[in-house]
Amino acid sequence: MAQYTRVSGSVGLITLQNPPVNALSAAVRLGIGEAVQRALGDQEVQSVVICGQNGLFCGGADIREFGKEMTGPPLVPMIHAIEAATKPVVAAIEGSALGGGLELALGCHYRISHCKARLGLPEVTLGLLPAAGGTQRLPRLIGVPAALNLITTGHHVTAAEALQLGIVDQVTEHNAVDVAVKFALSVTGKPLHDRRVSSLECPAAPDLDSLFEEAMLKVRVACVQAVRAAATLPYARGMEREKALMATLFGSGQARALQYFFFAQRAVGRWSTPGGARWDTSQPRPVRTAAVIGLGTMGRGITVALAQAGLSVVAVETQAKQLTEARKAVAGMLKRAAVRRGTTPEPGSITYSDQLQAAARADLVIEAVFEDMEVKETLFRQLSAVCRPDALLCTNTSSLDVDHLASQTRHPHLVLGMHFFAPAQAMKLLEVVYGARSSPTAVATAMQLGKTMGKVSVAVGNCRGFAGNRMLKRYLEQAFFLLEEGATPEGVDRALEEFGFAMGVFRMSDLSGLDVGWRVRKAEGLAQSGLTGPSARVRQGRRYSPLGDLLCEHQRFGQKSGRGWYQYEPDPWLHRFLEEYRARHGLLPRRIDQQEVLERCLFVLINEGFQILEDRIVAGPEDIDAIYVLGYGWPRHRGGPMFYAHMVGLERVAQRLEHYHQAHPEVPYLQPCGLLRRLVASGSPPIHRWRRAIAGPHSQL
Ligand SMILES: CCCCCC/C=C/CC(=O)SCCNC(=O)CCNC(=O)[C@H](O)C(C)(C)COP(=O)(O)OP(=O)(O)OC[C@H]1O[C@@H](n2cnc3c(N)ncnc32)[C@H](O)[C@@H]1OP(=O)(O)O
């Protein structure tokens, strides 16, 4: 849909209308094409302005149309028609001009931008390239180095940066459409030849070949090849190359996964709980002042995240030395973040105190004290006495029982988990853990606060480890079992890193500290020292690997102690230790290939994901995928564990799990769970239909 009107006597105004982001759906493309024809055919019209309704130019192609049969007129000939017009066409950019939206603007003869607008070609983040002439026009307009950077990173630029780069001709603080209309009147009748970007030569740049070679090593090859075509071929041949390269990307698994993940991140905002609370019927309460209790690493990061979101923060730490250190550390973090953003640090909205009483007036409190139930229980009782009766009391626990903490307070319906991921000021993920008694308003408020902090918040039911750590446990266990059976940490990590994880499981454990899991296993009664013989490898009736515990007993806590699964100086200790361990337990080492590493580590994690869905700990597969990509380093181009299962095929996942379960009957979670079996039995429906198959109680505790 695009509306055509005539304004100021001789300006044809074309307004894209497709809320919320004026995406270029088939109907919009049809509407633009018709409106352009009308404007060009209208004798009264001397110039044309294209804008978007509701203060947003255009969010690009309609991603929902990808993967479906193409309908409606294609974008490329329409942009050519605009560029070839003999009347000046001006793009009035407000809000965003992204992807196909920016490509449409690049086809116009002039671009006027509002100062708050953002522009970019983010196609690469969806596994694509800008195939409506973006790879050919942008280098001609701003030069190859800057265009390559924008196209291969997908970064958005501000209007000021766009002006500096030469993408837009003018930036205004006023109404961009009004300014563009005036501008259109002023350029009526002026020659247009040098305003047609496709007819420009790419500005000369030194040593283009090495620039392309360097970019090839770092980034998406197809984008680089397309921009290279702009630099070396005439426009028409460059366009052919762009089209051919886009065709290879369009149906690729990576593109499908990235596009799925784009929507998954947004779908998690439409949360629901098995108790019937929903995002669209629950009203969040405003949170202006938040208190953070405990200023260790997590507490400091949370303080920074809250302050950067514009809240007043009361930061409480009862140990004087820790308080002084935290104050300095938080100031440093805020300063570094401001330098990165090119701004000056905001004047402090943080007050510090060593008294819990300081939290008394806060709308919401987040405790981030030591991960110990007794410590947290006591704190929640105190908070309940000290804080306002309507204050939300949140725990940053990564695995403890939120219902139990709620039971320590006077208002359990106001208690929630807010599980941040380290570093809390940077990581995008927040698990909002609702207990059996958490009110819909409490959930809505925490979800909204996460969004205000720039995070993707996922609503998760209360169970041990919530969603992320519950799945992680199974993944880690398989990795330990693989070591017992003959694999090496290097071999397991290599397989996972080649799959796309930034860090394999052992490297990641070393980084986060092996003692963290050890403490949790001790609290669960799993980690016990001194056990020998077969009983050492069976706990609570199931196969158990004490390898992680044994490493900690040898003071190998990971990077923090200089040694963990890896040595940070040459030392063959670990391999000797594994050999002795296997010999002691009569385990015959065998060669384990990459396929087995991946299937055992990933399929067991996926199986737990299905169990979490079945237990209704989360509402849909998108929740798990958002958690895993944003919190646990699952490669984004694989969409998340549940999307990966859908791509591999549920039948194959179930068969391979069954195969490993037969080989290891003492590991019950290798057995495909009920939901996975039901989905396979019902013909493995596509991922967007899985929600229908989910039913059952929501709490595991
Ligand atoms: C048929 C082939 C022809 C190919 C030739 C042309 C090829 C062009 C390639 C492209 O253009 S690919 C698309 C490139 N564009 C993007 O990647 C932009 C994606 N969108 C955003 O970054 C943001 O949405 C925004 C525009 C900056 C607005 O952000 P805001 O935070 O305000 O809103 P959101 O919550 O993100 O989105 C609101 C709502 O809109 C949906 N949506 C956003 N963009 C698109 C889109 N391009 N297509 C379809 N839907 C889109 C989003 O999913 C939200 O929906 P919900 O239902 O409310 O969750």
Coordinates of C-alpha atoms in Angstrom, one line a residue, residues 68-611:
K68 CA 7.4 -18.2 0.1
E69 CA 6.6 -18.0 -3.6
M70 CA 7.4 -14.5 -4.8
T71 CA 4.2 -12.5 -5.6
G72 CA 3.8 -8.8 -6.6
P73 CA 6.2 -6.7 -8.7
P74 CA 9.9 -7.0 -8.1
L75 CA 11.8 -4.2 -6.4
V76 CA 14.7 -3.8 -8.8
P77 CA 12.8 -2.6 -12.0
M78 CA 10.8 -0.2 -9.8
I79 CA 13.9 1.4 -8.3
H80 CA 15.3 1.6 -11.9
A81 CA 12.1 3.4 -13.0
I82 CA 12.5 5.9 -10.1
E83 CA 16.1 6.6 -10.9
A84 CA 15.4 7.0 -14.6
A85 CA 12.6 9.5 -14.0
T86 CA 12.9 12.9 -15.6
K87 CA 11.3 14.6 -12.6
P88 CA 13.5 14.8 -9.4
V89 CA 12.6 12.2 -6.8
V90 CA 13.5 12.9 -3.2
A91 CA 13.5 10.4 -0.3
A92 CA 12.3 11.9 3.0
I93 CA 13.9 9.6 5.6
E94 CA 12.5 9.4 9.1
G95 CA 13.0 6.7 11.7
S96 CA 14.7 3.9 9.7
A97 CA 15.8 3.3 6.1
L98 CA 17.0 -0.2 6.2
G99 CA 17.8 -2.9 3.6
G100 CA 15.4 -2.6 0.6
G101 CA 14.2 0.7 2.2
L102 CA 17.7 2.2 1.9
E103 CA 18.0 0.7 -1.6
L104 CA 14.8 2.4 -2.6
A105 CA 16.2 5.7 -1.2
L106 CA 19.4 5.2 -3.1
G107 CA 17.4 5.0 -6.3
C108 CA 16.0 8.4 -5.6
H109 CA 17.9 11.5 -6.8
Y110 CA 18.1 13.1 -3.4
R111 CA 17.9 12.0 0.2
I112 CA 16.8 14.2 3.1
S113 CA 17.1 12.6 6.5
H114 CA 15.7 13.5 9.9
C115 CA 18.5 13.8 12.5
K116 CA 17.2 10.9 14.5
A117 CA 17.0 8.5 11.6
R118 CA 19.2 5.4 11.2
L119 CA 20.2 3.9 7.9
G120 CA 21.8 0.6 7.0
L121 CA 22.0 -2.5 4.9
P122 CA 21.5 -5.2 7.5
E123 CA 20.8 -8.0 5.0
V124 CA 24.0 -9.9 6.0
T125 CA 22.4 -10.4 9.5
L126 CA 19.7 -12.3 7.7
G127 CA 22.1 -14.4 5.6
L128 CA 21.5 -12.3 2.5
L129 CA 23.0 -9.4 0.6
P130 CA 21.4 -6.1 -0.5
A131 CA 20.1 -7.3 -3.8
A132 CA 18.0 -4.4 -5.0
G133 CA 21.1 -2.6 -6.2
G134 CA 22.6 -1.9 -2.8
T135 CA 25.9 -3.5 -3.5
Q136 CA 26.2 -1.6 -6.8
R137 CA 24.9 1.9 -5.8
L138 CA 26.3 2.3 -2.3
P139 CA 30.0 1.9 -3.4
R140 CA 29.4 4.3 -6.3
L141 CA 28.0 6.8 -3.9
I142 CA 30.3 6.6 -0.9
G143 CA 33.3 4.6 -2.1
V144 CA 34.2 0.9 -1.8
P145 CA 35.8 0.9 1.7
A146 CA 32.9 2.5 3.5
A147 CA 30.3 0.6 1.5
L148 CA 32.1 -2.7 2.1
N149 CA 32.1 -2.0 5.8
L150 CA 28.4 -1.2 5.9
I151 CA 27.3 -4.1 3.7
T152 CA 29.5 -6.8 5.3
T153 CA 28.7 -5.8 8.9
G154 CA 25.1 -4.8 8.5
H155 CA 25.8 -1.9 10.9
H156 CA 23.3 1.0 11.0
V157 CA 24.6 4.5 10.8
T158 CA 23.1 7.7 12.3
A159 CA 21.8 10.5 10.1
A160 CA 24.9 12.5 11.0
E161 CA 27.2 9.7 9.9
A162 CA 25.2 9.2 6.8
L163 CA 25.7 12.8 5.9
Q164 CA 29.4 12.6 6.5
L165 CA 29.6 9.5 4.3
G166 CA 27.6 11.1 1.6
I167 CA 24.6 8.7 1.8
V168 CA 22.2 11.6 2.4
D169 CA 22.3 15.2 1.1
Q170 CA 20.8 17.0 4.0
V171 CA 19.9 16.3 7.7
T172 CA 17.2 18.2 9.4
E173 CA 15.8 18.6 12.9
H174 CA 12.4 19.6 11.5
N175 CA 9.7 17.5 9.9
A176 CA 11.7 15.7 7.2
V177 CA 8.7 15.4 4.8
D178 CA 8.1 19.1 4.9
V179 CA 11.8 19.8 4.4
A180 CA 11.9 17.3 1.5
V181 CA 8.8 18.9 -0.2
K182 CA 10.4 22.3 0.0
F183 CA 13.7 20.8 -1.3
A184 CA 11.8 19.1 -4.2
L185 CA 10.3 22.4 -5.2
S186 CA 13.8 24.0 -5.2
V187 CA 15.3 21.3 -7.5
T188 CA 12.5 21.3 -10.0
G189 CA 13.8 21.4 -13.5
K190 CA 17.5 20.9 -12.5
P191 CA 19.5 18.3 -14.5
L192 CA 19.4 14.8 -13.0
H193 CA 22.2 12.9 -14.8
D194 CA 24.8 13.2 -12.0
R195 CA 22.1 12.4 -9.4
R196 CA 21.6 8.9 -10.8
V197 CA 23.8 6.9 -8.5
S198 CA 24.0 3.9 -10.9
S199 CA 25.6 6.1 -13.5
L200 CA 28.4 7.3 -11.2
E201 CA 31.9 5.7 -11.3
C202 CA 33.1 4.2 -8.0
P203 CA 35.3 6.8 -6.3
A204 CA 38.9 5.7 -6.7
A205 CA 40.5 4.0 -3.7
P206 CA 44.1 2.9 -3.2
D207 CA 44.9 -0.8 -3.2
L208 CA 41.3 -2.1 -3.7
D209 CA 42.6 -5.7 -4.3
S210 CA 44.1 -6.0 -0.9
L211 CA 41.0 -4.5 0.7
F212 CA 38.8 -7.1 -1.0
E213 CA 41.3 -9.9 -0.1
E214 CA 41.3 -8.8 3.5
A215 CA 37.5 -8.5 3.6
M216 CA 37.2 -12.0 2.1
L217 CA 39.1 -13.5 5.0
K218 CA 37.0 -11.8 7.6
V219 CA 33.4 -11.6 6.3
R220 CA 30.6 -12.9 4.1
V221 CA 32.2 -13.8 0.8
A222 CA 29.0 -13.1 -1.3
C223 CA 28.8 -9.5 -0.1
V224 CA 32.4 -8.9 -0.9
Q225 CA 32.1 -10.4 -4.3
A226 CA 29.1 -8.3 -5.1
V227 CA 30.8 -5.0 -4.0
R228 CA 33.9 -6.1 -6.0
A229 CA 31.6 -6.3 -9.1
A230 CA 30.6 -2.7 -8.4
A231 CA 34.2 -1.7 -8.4
T232 CA 35.2 -3.6 -11.5
L233 CA 32.2 -4.0 -13.8
P234 CA 29.7 -1.7 -15.5
Y235 CA 26.5 -1.1 -13.5
A236 CA 24.3 -3.5 -15.5
R237 CA 26.8 -6.4 -15.2
G238 CA 27.2 -5.6 -11.5
M239 CA 23.5 -6.0 -11.1
E240 CA 23.5 -9.4 -12.8
R241 CA 26.3 -10.5 -10.4
E242 CA 24.3 -9.2 -7.4
K243 CA 21.2 -11.1 -8.5
A244 CA 23.1 -14.3 -9.1
L245 CA 24.9 -14.1 -5.7
M246 CA 21.6 -13.4 -3.9
A247 CA 20.0 -16.4 -5.6
T248 CA 22.7 -18.7 -4.0
L249 CA 22.1 -17.1 -0.6
F250 CA 18.3 -16.9 -0.7
G251 CA 17.4 -20.6 0.0
S252 CA 20.5 -21.3 2.2
G253 CA 20.1 -22.9 5.6
Q254 CA 22.0 -20.0 7.2
A255 CA 19.6 -17.4 5.7
R256 CA 16.6 -19.4 6.9
A257 CA 18.1 -19.7 10.4
L258 CA 18.9 -16.0 10.6
Q259 CA 15.5 -15.0 9.4
Y260 CA 13.9 -17.4 11.9
F261 CA 16.0 -15.9 14.7
F262 CA 15.0 -12.3 13.7
F263 CA 11.4 -13.2 14.4
A264 CA 12.2 -15.5 17.4
Q265 CA 13.8 -12.6 19.3
R266 CA 10.6 -10.6 18.8
A267 CA 8.2 -13.6 19.5
V268 CA 9.6 -14.0 23.0
G269 CA 8.1 -10.6 23.9
R270 CA 4.6 -12.1 23.4
W271 CA 5.0 -14.2 26.6
S272 CA 2.4 -16.3 28.3
T273 CA 2.4 -18.6 31.4
P274 CA 0.5 -21.8 31.9
G275 CA -1.5 -20.0 34.6
G276 CA -3.0 -17.8 31.8
A277 CA -1.0 -14.6 32.3
R278 CA -0.2 -13.0 29.0
W279 CA 1.8 -10.1 27.6
D280 CA -1.3 -8.4 26.1
T281 CA -3.5 -8.6 29.2
S282 CA -0.8 -7.8 31.9
Q283 CA 0.1 -4.2 32.6
P284 CA 3.7 -3.5 33.7
R285 CA 4.2 -1.1 36.5
P286 CA 6.6 1.8 36.0
V287 CA 10.0 1.3 37.6
R288 CA 11.9 4.5 38.3
T289 CA 14.2 3.4 41.1
A290 CA 15.8 0.1 41.4
A291 CA 18.0 -1.3 44.2
V292 CA 20.8 -3.8 43.6
I293 CA 21.9 -5.8 46.6
G294 CA 25.4 -7.3 46.5
L295 CA 28.1 -5.6 44.4
G296 CA 30.2 -8.5 43.2
T297 CA 30.8 -8.9 39.5
M298 CA 27.1 -9.5 38.7
G299 CA 25.8 -6.8 40.9
R300 CA 28.1 -4.2 39.4
G301 CA 27.1 -5.2 35.8
I302 CA 23.4 -5.0 36.8
T303 CA 23.9 -1.6 38.4
V304 CA 25.5 -0.4 35.1
A305 CA 22.8 -1.9 33.0
L306 CA 20.1 -0.2 35.1
A307 CA 21.8 3.2 35.2
Q308 CA 22.4 3.1 31.4
A309 CA 18.7 2.5 31.0
G310 CA 18.0 5.8 32.8
L311 CA 16.9 4.4 36.1
S312 CA 17.9 5.8 39.5
V313 CA 19.9 3.0 41.2
V314 CA 20.5 2.4 44.8
A315 CA 23.6 0.1 45.0
V316 CA 23.9 -1.7 48.3
E317 CA 26.9 -3.7 49.6
T318 CA 27.3 -4.4 53.3
Q319 CA 31.1 -5.0 53.1
A320 CA 32.9 -1.7 53.2
K321 CA 35.9 -2.8 51.1
Q322 CA 33.8 -4.4 48.4
L323 CA 31.6 -1.2 48.4
T324 CA 34.6 1.0 47.7
E325 CA 35.9 -1.2 45.0
A326 CA 32.5 -1.6 43.4
R327 CA 32.0 2.2 43.3
K328 CA 35.3 2.6 41.4
A329 CA 34.6 -0.3 39.1
V330 CA 31.1 0.9 38.2
A331 CA 32.4 4.4 37.5
G332 CA 35.1 2.8 35.2
M333 CA 32.5 0.7 33.4
L334 CA 30.3 3.7 32.8
K335 CA 33.2 5.8 31.6
R336 CA 34.5 3.1 29.2
A337 CA 30.9 2.6 27.8
A338 CA 30.6 6.4 27.2
V339 CA 34.0 6.4 25.4
R340 CA 32.8 3.5 23.2
R341 CA 29.6 5.4 22.3
G342 CA 31.5 8.7 21.8
T343 CA 29.4 10.4 24.6
T344 CA 30.3 11.8 28.0
P345 CA 29.3 9.7 31.0
E346 CA 25.9 10.6 32.4
P347 CA 26.1 12.4 35.7
G348 CA 25.6 9.7 38.4
S349 CA 22.1 8.4 39.0
I350 CA 23.6 5.8 41.3
T351 CA 23.7 6.2 45.1
Y352 CA 25.8 3.7 47.2
S353 CA 25.1 2.5 50.6
D354 CA 26.2 -0.2 53.1
Q355 CA 22.7 -0.4 54.6
L356 CA 19.9 -2.5 53.3
Q357 CA 17.6 0.2 54.6
A358 CA 18.7 2.3 51.5
A359 CA 16.5 0.0 49.4
A360 CA 13.4 0.9 51.3
R361 CA 12.0 3.3 48.7
A362 CA 12.9 1.3 45.5
D363 CA 10.2 0.2 43.1
L364 CA 12.2 -3.0 42.4
V365 CA 15.1 -4.7 44.1
I366 CA 17.5 -7.2 42.5
E367 CA 19.6 -9.2 44.8
A368 CA 22.9 -10.4 43.5
V369 CA 24.5 -11.9 46.6
F370 CA 26.5 -15.1 46.9
E371 CA 24.7 -18.1 45.3
D372 CA 23.7 -19.8 48.6
M373 CA 20.2 -20.5 49.6
E374 CA 20.7 -19.7 53.2
V375 CA 22.2 -16.3 52.5
K376 CA 19.5 -15.5 50.0
E377 CA 16.7 -16.7 52.3
T378 CA 17.9 -14.4 55.1
L379 CA 18.2 -11.5 52.7
F380 CA 14.6 -12.0 51.3
R381 CA 13.2 -12.1 54.8
Q382 CA 15.1 -8.8 55.5
L383 CA 14.0 -7.2 52.2
S384 CA 10.4 -8.1 52.8
A385 CA 10.6 -6.3 56.1
V386 CA 12.5 -3.2 54.9
C387 CA 11.1 -2.6 51.4
R388 CA 7.8 -1.0 50.3
P389 CA 5.0 -3.5 50.4
D390 CA 4.5 -3.1 46.7
A391 CA 8.2 -3.4 45.7
L392 CA 9.1 -6.2 43.4
L393 CA 11.8 -8.4 44.9
C394 CA 13.9 -10.2 42.3
T395 CA 16.7 -12.7 42.6
N396 CA 19.6 -13.0 40.2
T397 CA 20.0 -16.6 41.1
S398 CA 21.1 -18.9 38.2
S399 CA 19.5 -22.0 39.6
L400 CA 17.9 -21.7 43.1
D401 CA 14.2 -22.2 43.8
V402 CA 12.4 -18.9 43.2
D403 CA 9.2 -20.3 44.9
H404 CA 11.2 -21.1 48.1
L405 CA 12.6 -17.5 48.2
A406 CA 9.1 -16.1 47.6
S407 CA 7.8 -18.1 50.6
Q408 CA 10.2 -16.2 52.8
T409 CA 8.5 -12.9 52.0
R410 CA 5.2 -11.3 52.9
H411 CA 4.2 -10.7 49.3
P412 CA 5.2 -13.8 47.3
H413 CA 3.3 -12.6 44.3
L414 CA 5.9 -9.9 43.9
V415 CA 8.9 -12.2 43.9
L416 CA 10.6 -13.2 40.6
G417 CA 13.9 -14.4 39.2
M418 CA 15.8 -12.0 37.0
H419 CA 18.6 -14.1 35.7
F420 CA 21.3 -12.0 34.1
F421 CA 24.2 -13.4 32.1
A422 CA 27.8 -12.2 32.7
P423 CA 28.8 -9.5 31.8
A424 CA 25.4 -8.3 32.8
Q425 CA 25.8 -4.8 31.3
A426 CA 26.6 -6.3 27.9
M427 CA 24.8 -9.6 27.5
K428 CA 21.5 -9.3 25.6
L429 CA 19.7 -12.2 27.4
L430 CA 17.5 -12.0 30.6
E431 CA 15.6 -15.0 31.9
V432 CA 12.6 -13.7 33.8
V433 CA 11.7 -16.6 36.1
Y434 CA 8.1 -16.6 37.4
G435 CA 7.2 -18.7 40.4
A436 CA 3.9 -20.4 41.1
R437 CA 2.6 -17.3 42.9
S438 CA 4.2 -14.5 40.8
S439 CA 1.5 -12.1 39.6
P440 CA 1.0 -11.2 35.9
T441 CA 1.9 -7.6 36.8
A442 CA 5.2 -8.7 38.3
V443 CA 6.1 -10.8 35.2
A444 CA 5.1 -7.9 32.9
T445 CA 7.1 -5.4 34.9
A446 CA 10.3 -7.5 34.9
M447 CA 9.9 -8.3 31.2
Q448 CA 9.4 -4.6 30.4
L449 CA 12.4 -3.6 32.6
G450 CA 14.6 -6.1 30.6
K451 CA 13.4 -4.4 27.4
T452 CA 14.2 -1.0 28.8
M453 CA 17.7 -2.2 29.5
G454 CA 18.0 -3.3 25.9
K455 CA 17.8 -7.0 26.6
V456 CA 15.8 -9.8 25.1
S457 CA 13.7 -11.0 28.1
V458 CA 12.4 -14.5 28.0
A459 CA 9.7 -15.6 30.5
V460 CA 10.7 -18.9 32.1
G461 CA 8.9 -21.1 34.7
N462 CA 10.6 -22.1 37.9
C463 CA 12.6 -25.3 37.8
R464 CA 16.1 -26.3 38.6
G465 CA 18.5 -24.4 36.3
F466 CA 15.5 -22.7 34.7
A467 CA 15.7 -23.2 30.9
G468 CA 19.3 -22.3 30.0
N469 CA 21.3 -23.9 32.7
R470 CA 19.0 -27.0 32.8
M471 CA 19.9 -27.7 29.2
L472 CA 23.5 -26.8 29.8
K473 CA 23.8 -29.4 32.5
R474 CA 23.0 -32.2 30.0
Y475 CA 25.4 -30.8 27.5
L476 CA 28.2 -30.6 30.0
E477 CA 27.5 -34.1 31.2
Q478 CA 27.8 -35.6 27.8
A479 CA 31.1 -33.8 27.3
F480 CA 32.4 -35.3 30.5
F481 CA 31.2 -38.8 29.4
L482 CA 32.9 -38.4 26.1
L483 CA 36.2 -37.7 27.9
E484 CA 35.7 -40.8 30.0
E485 CA 35.2 -42.8 26.8
G486 CA 38.4 -41.6 25.1
A487 CA 37.8 -38.1 23.7
T488 CA 40.0 -35.1 24.6
P489 CA 38.9 -31.6 25.6
E490 CA 40.6 -30.3 22.5
G491 CA 38.8 -32.8 20.3
V492 CA 35.4 -32.0 21.8
D493 CA 36.0 -28.3 21.6
R494 CA 37.2 -28.5 18.0
A495 CA 34.0 -30.2 17.0
L496 CA 31.8 -27.6 18.7
E497 CA 33.8 -24.7 17.4
E498 CA 33.7 -26.0 13.9
F499 CA 29.9 -26.3 14.3
G500 CA 29.9 -22.5 15.1
F501 CA 30.2 -22.1 18.8
A502 CA 32.7 -19.3 19.6
M503 CA 34.1 -21.5 22.4
G504 CA 33.8 -25.2 22.9
V505 CA 32.4 -26.5 26.2
F506 CA 35.7 -27.0 28.0
R507 CA 37.2 -23.6 26.9
M508 CA 33.9 -22.0 28.0
S509 CA 34.0 -23.8 31.4
D510 CA 37.6 -22.7 32.0
L511 CA 36.6 -19.1 31.3
S512 CA 33.6 -19.1 33.6
G513 CA 35.4 -21.0 36.4
L514 CA 35.0 -24.7 37.2
D515 CA 34.3 -24.0 40.8
V516 CA 30.9 -22.5 40.0
G517 CA 29.5 -25.8 38.8
W518 CA 31.3 -27.7 41.6
R519 CA 29.6 -25.7 44.2
V520 CA 26.2 -26.3 42.6
R521 CA 26.9 -30.1 42.4
K522 CA 28.0 -30.1 46.0
A523 CA 24.8 -28.4 47.0
E524 CA 22.8 -30.9 45.1
G525 CA 24.6 -33.8 46.9
L526 CA 26.3 -34.9 43.6
A527 CA 29.9 -33.9 44.1
Q528 CA 31.5 -36.0 46.8
S529 CA 35.1 -36.6 47.2
G530 CA 36.9 -39.9 48.0
L531 CA 34.5 -42.3 46.3
T532 CA 36.3 -45.2 44.5
G533 CA 35.2 -48.1 42.4
P534 CA 32.0 -48.3 40.3
S535 CA 30.1 -46.2 42.8
A536 CA 32.3 -43.2 41.9
R537 CA 30.6 -43.0 38.5
V538 CA 27.0 -43.5 39.6
R539 CA 25.1 -40.9 41.6
Q540 CA 21.4 -40.8 42.5
G541 CA 20.9 -43.9 40.4
R542 CA 22.4 -42.5 37.2
R543 CA 25.7 -42.4 35.4
Y544 CA 27.7 -39.6 36.7
S545 CA 31.1 -38.3 35.8
P546 CA 33.2 -36.9 38.7
L547 CA 35.8 -35.5 36.3
G548 CA 34.8 -31.8 36.9
D549 CA 34.9 -32.4 40.6
L550 CA 38.3 -34.1 40.5
L551 CA 39.7 -31.1 38.6
C552 CA 38.6 -28.8 41.3
E553 CA 40.0 -31.0 44.0
H554 CA 43.3 -30.5 42.1
Q555 CA 42.8 -26.8 42.4
R556 CA 42.2 -26.5 38.7
F557 CA 39.5 -23.9 38.5
G558 CA 40.0 -22.7 34.9
Q559 CA 41.6 -19.5 33.7
K560 CA 41.3 -17.9 37.2
S561 CA 43.8 -20.4 38.6
G562 CA 45.9 -20.6 35.5
R563 CA 44.8 -24.3 34.9
G564 CA 41.6 -26.1 34.1
W565 CA 40.7 -28.3 31.2
Y566 CA 43.6 -26.5 29.5
Q567 CA 47.0 -25.6 30.7
Y568 CA 47.8 -22.0 30.3
E569 CA 51.5 -23.0 30.2
P570 CA 52.8 -26.3 28.5
D571 CA 52.0 -29.2 30.9
P572 CA 50.8 -32.7 29.9
W573 CA 48.9 -33.1 33.3
L574 CA 45.4 -33.4 32.0
H575 CA 46.0 -36.1 29.5
R576 CA 47.9 -38.2 32.0
F577 CA 45.1 -37.6 34.5
L578 CA 42.5 -38.8 32.0
E579 CA 44.5 -41.9 31.2
E580 CA 44.9 -42.8 34.8
Y581 CA 41.2 -42.1 35.5
R582 CA 40.1 -44.3 32.7
A583 CA 42.5 -47.1 33.8
R584 CA 41.3 -46.8 37.4
H585 CA 37.6 -47.2 36.3
G586 CA 38.3 -49.9 33.7
L587 CA 37.2 -47.6 30.8
L588 CA 38.6 -48.6 27.4
P589 CA 39.4 -45.5 25.4
R590 CA 38.0 -45.5 21.9
R591 CA 38.3 -43.1 19.0
I592 CA 35.4 -40.7 19.0
D593 CA 34.6 -38.8 15.9
Q594 CA 33.2 -35.3 15.5
Q595 CA 29.8 -36.5 14.5
E596 CA 29.4 -38.4 17.8
V597 CA 30.7 -35.4 19.8
L598 CA 28.1 -33.1 18.2
E599 CA 25.2 -35.5 18.3
R600 CA 25.8 -36.4 21.9
C601 CA 26.4 -32.9 23.2
L602 CA 23.8 -31.2 21.1
F603 CA 21.0 -33.7 20.8
V604 CA 20.9 -34.3 24.5
L605 CA 20.6 -30.5 25.0
I606 CA 17.9 -30.4 22.4
N607 CA 16.1 -33.4 24.1
E608 CA 16.2 -31.4 27.3
G609 CA 14.8 -28.4 25.4
F610 CA 11.8 -30.6 24.3
Q611 CA 11.4 -31.7 27.9

